[in-house]
Short mmCIF file of C-alpha atoms in Angstrom, two decimals:
data_model
loop_
_atom_site.label_atom_id
_atom_site.label_comp_id
_atom_site.label_asym_id
_atom_site.label_seq_id
_atom_site.Cartn_x
_atom_site.Cartn_y
_atom_site.Cartn_z
CA MET A 27 0.11 0.05 -0.04
CA MET A 28 1.51 3.50 -1.31
CA LEU A 29 0.87 6.21 1.12
CA SER A 30 0.00 9.88 -0.18
CA PRO A 31 3.49 11.89 0.08
CA ARG A 32 1.18 15.24 0.82
CA LYS A 33 -0.39 13.57 3.65
CA TRP A 34 2.16 11.85 5.74
CA LYS A 35 4.82 14.59 5.11
CA PHE A 36 4.89 15.70 8.03
CA LEU A 37 6.72 11.81 9.49
CA ASP A 38 9.90 13.44 7.73
CA ASN A 39 10.20 15.91 10.76
CA PHE A 40 10.74 13.20 13.21
CA LYS A 41 13.95 11.44 13.70
CA LEU A 42 15.66 8.63 15.45
CA GLY A 43 17.34 9.90 18.57
CA PRO A 44 20.59 8.35 20.16
CA ASP A 45 18.01 7.08 22.74
CA GLY A 46 16.32 5.14 20.04
CA LYS A 47 13.76 7.48 20.76
CA TYR A 48 12.13 9.56 17.84
CA VAL A 49 12.08 13.25 18.71
CA PHE A 50 10.25 15.94 16.31
CA THR A 51 12.50 18.13 14.73
CA GLY A 52 10.06 20.48 12.83
CA ASP A 53 8.49 23.85 12.99
CA THR A 54 6.94 24.98 16.12
CA PHE A 55 4.81 27.80 17.06
CA SER A 56 3.65 29.62 20.00
CA LEU A 57 1.44 32.54 20.75
CA LYS A 58 2.50 35.95 21.18
CA GLY A 59 1.48 36.92 24.86
CA ASP A 60 -0.44 35.06 27.35
CA TRP A 61 -1.21 32.00 25.72
CA LYS A 62 -3.33 30.58 28.42
CA LYS A 63 -5.91 33.22 28.58
CA GLN A 64 -6.24 33.09 24.63
CA TYR A 65 -6.52 29.46 24.83
CA LEU A 66 -9.20 30.15 27.67
CA LYS A 67 -11.12 32.85 25.04
CA LEU A 68 -11.31 30.54 22.32
CA SER A 69 -12.09 27.82 23.90
CA LEU A 70 -15.16 29.82 25.71
CA MET A 71 -16.15 31.01 22.06
CA ASN A 72 -15.83 27.88 21.17
CA VAL A 73 -18.40 26.33 23.59
CA ALA A 74 -20.89 29.47 23.18
CA LEU A 75 -20.95 28.77 19.17
CA ALA A 76 -21.87 24.63 20.06
CA LEU A 77 -24.03 26.24 22.70
CA CYS A 78 -25.92 28.00 20.02
CA VAL A 79 -25.79 25.66 17.24
CA ILE A 80 -26.92 22.50 18.89
CA GLY A 81 -29.51 24.84 20.52
CA SER A 82 -31.21 25.98 17.71
CA GLY A 83 -31.20 22.28 16.36
CA LEU A 84 -33.38 21.34 19.52
CA ILE A 85 -36.32 24.03 18.88
CA ASN A 86 -39.30 22.76 17.16
CA ALA A 87 -39.86 25.78 14.85
CA ALA A 88 -41.79 26.08 12.07
CA GLY A 89 -40.02 24.30 9.13
CA MET A 90 -38.00 22.09 10.67
CA ASN A 91 -39.63 18.84 10.30
CA ASN A 92 -40.01 18.58 6.82
CA THR A 93 -37.81 21.83 4.75
CA PHE A 94 -34.91 20.79 3.08
CA TYR A 95 -34.31 24.75 2.92
CA VAL A 96 -34.08 25.29 6.83
CA ILE A 97 -32.82 21.39 7.47
CA ILE A 98 -29.86 21.00 5.07
CA PRO A 99 -27.86 24.23 6.06
CA TYR A 100 -28.40 23.22 10.08
CA VAL A 101 -26.68 19.64 9.10
CA VAL A 102 -23.96 21.91 7.24
CA GLU A 103 -23.66 23.78 10.31
CA VAL A 104 -23.36 21.05 12.38
CA ILE A 105 -20.62 19.31 10.58
CA CYS A 106 -18.58 22.83 10.54
CA LEU A 107 -19.13 23.05 14.01
CA PHE A 108 -17.46 19.55 14.51
CA VAL A 109 -14.53 20.77 12.19
CA LEU A 110 -14.22 23.56 14.25
CA LEU A 111 -14.28 21.71 17.86
CA TRP A 112 -11.74 19.31 16.40
CA ASN A 113 -9.47 21.49 15.34
CA SER A 114 -9.69 23.94 18.16
CA VAL A 115 -9.30 21.45 20.75
CA ARG A 116 -6.37 19.92 18.69
CA ILE A 117 -4.60 23.14 19.44
CA VAL A 118 -5.52 24.08 22.77
CA TYR A 119 -4.16 20.21 23.63
CA ALA A 120 -1.00 20.95 22.19
CA GLY A 121 -0.30 23.66 25.35
CA GLN A 122 2.08 26.27 24.48
CA VAL A 123 3.99 24.85 21.96
CA VAL A 124 2.08 23.59 18.62
CA ARG A 125 4.11 21.40 15.85
CA SER A 126 3.79 22.70 12.41
CA TYR A 127 1.59 19.50 11.68
CA ILE A 128 -1.08 20.77 13.76
CA TYR A 129 -0.99 24.74 14.11
CA GLN A 130 -0.92 24.67 10.07
CA PRO A 131 -3.94 22.91 8.81
CA GLY A 132 -5.95 23.60 12.14
CA PHE A 133 -5.50 27.08 12.83
CA SER A 134 -6.77 27.92 9.11
CA ARG A 135 -10.04 25.36 9.66
CA VAL A 136 -10.30 27.28 12.58
CA CYS A 137 -11.04 30.52 10.71
CA GLU A 138 -12.66 28.82 8.01
CA GLY A 139 -15.31 26.76 10.25
CA ALA A 140 -16.46 29.78 12.24
CA VAL A 141 -16.79 31.87 9.07
CA ALA A 142 -18.93 28.45 7.58
CA ILE A 143 -20.62 28.39 10.51
CA ALA A 144 -21.95 31.85 10.38
CA VAL A 145 -22.66 31.21 6.69
CA PHE A 146 -24.87 28.53 7.03
CA SER A 147 -26.48 29.52 10.29
CA LEU A 148 -27.57 32.81 8.04
CA LEU A 149 -28.62 30.58 5.29
CA ALA A 150 -30.92 28.43 7.97
CA LEU A 151 -32.08 31.72 9.32
CA ILE A 152 -33.42 32.69 5.74
CA GLY A 153 -34.65 29.60 4.70
CA SER A 154 -36.95 29.51 7.86
CA VAL A 155 -37.81 33.25 7.24
CA ILE A 156 -39.36 32.24 3.91
CA PHE A 157 -40.86 29.11 4.69
CA THR A 158 -42.75 31.08 7.28
CA ALA A 159 -43.52 34.10 5.11
CA LEU A 160 -45.27 31.47 2.86
CA HIS A 161 -46.63 28.64 5.57
CA GLY A 162 -47.14 31.02 8.39
CA PHE A 163 -45.68 30.21 11.73
CA GLU A 164 -47.83 26.69 12.38
CA GLY A 165 -48.85 27.74 16.06
CA LYS A 166 -45.11 27.86 16.81
CA THR A 167 -44.26 31.74 16.90
CA LEU A 168 -42.28 31.74 20.11
CA GLN A 169 -40.09 28.82 18.94
CA CYS A 170 -39.76 30.40 15.79
CA ILE A 171 -38.30 34.19 17.34
CA PHE A 172 -36.33 32.14 19.14
CA TYR A 173 -34.88 30.16 17.15
CA TRP A 174 -34.28 33.27 15.04
CA VAL A 175 -32.87 34.81 17.56
CA LEU A 176 -30.42 31.76 18.72
CA LYS A 177 -29.60 32.11 14.50
CA LEU A 178 -28.65 35.67 14.59
CA ILE A 179 -26.65 35.02 17.68
CA THR A 180 -24.40 32.11 15.98
CA VAL A 181 -24.27 34.36 13.12
CA LEU A 182 -22.42 36.88 15.45
CA PHE A 183 -20.44 34.31 16.89
CA GLY A 184 -19.29 32.98 13.94
CA VAL A 185 -17.62 36.17 12.91
CA THR A 186 -16.62 37.28 16.28
CA LEU A 187 -14.42 34.13 16.61
CA ASN A 188 -13.18 34.28 13.07
CA ARG A 189 -11.84 38.01 13.87
CA PHE A 190 -10.27 36.72 17.16
CA ALA A 191 -8.65 34.28 15.61
CA VAL A 192 -7.37 36.11 12.70
CA LYS A 193 -6.12 38.55 15.41
CA LEU A 194 -4.23 35.95 17.43
CA GLU A 195 -0.19 36.52 16.72
CA TRP A 196 1.61 33.61 16.38
CA GLU A 197 5.57 33.51 16.58
CA LYS A 198 7.54 30.41 14.85
CA LEU A 199 10.08 29.43 17.46
#
């Protein structure tokens, strides 16, 4: 079986040390400033975003049961949330010094994931508004309004998380 050279290229950064154990010799990155405080902010923003995305999916608003243009953006939003959380956890778990094979793809996926969540949340909101304009609230006025508010908050959190992540200053060690 042949391994993809691009996918496994980071293995070239591990060299056999004199004691017989592998040592990472590649590039490492670190946050400038108080990295624990920055990681805490990133983690809290991720939790808030996850609560909004999951919470909006638990609301039985009009159109959430049987309308593809409301459901599909939400499903994609959940997938993007998983990607965002996975890469954020990888970066935070690495600690102060992050290896290049975690930092380079992970950091860009955090930024892109936050924007994607905001975009698909906005699409789900637009789909829900279109559904209620065509079919009414189906007796779920309060649920629809709460759903719309959560979607707007999700959009704001996604944009805010992206702006925060882009402003983080990393230095190559």
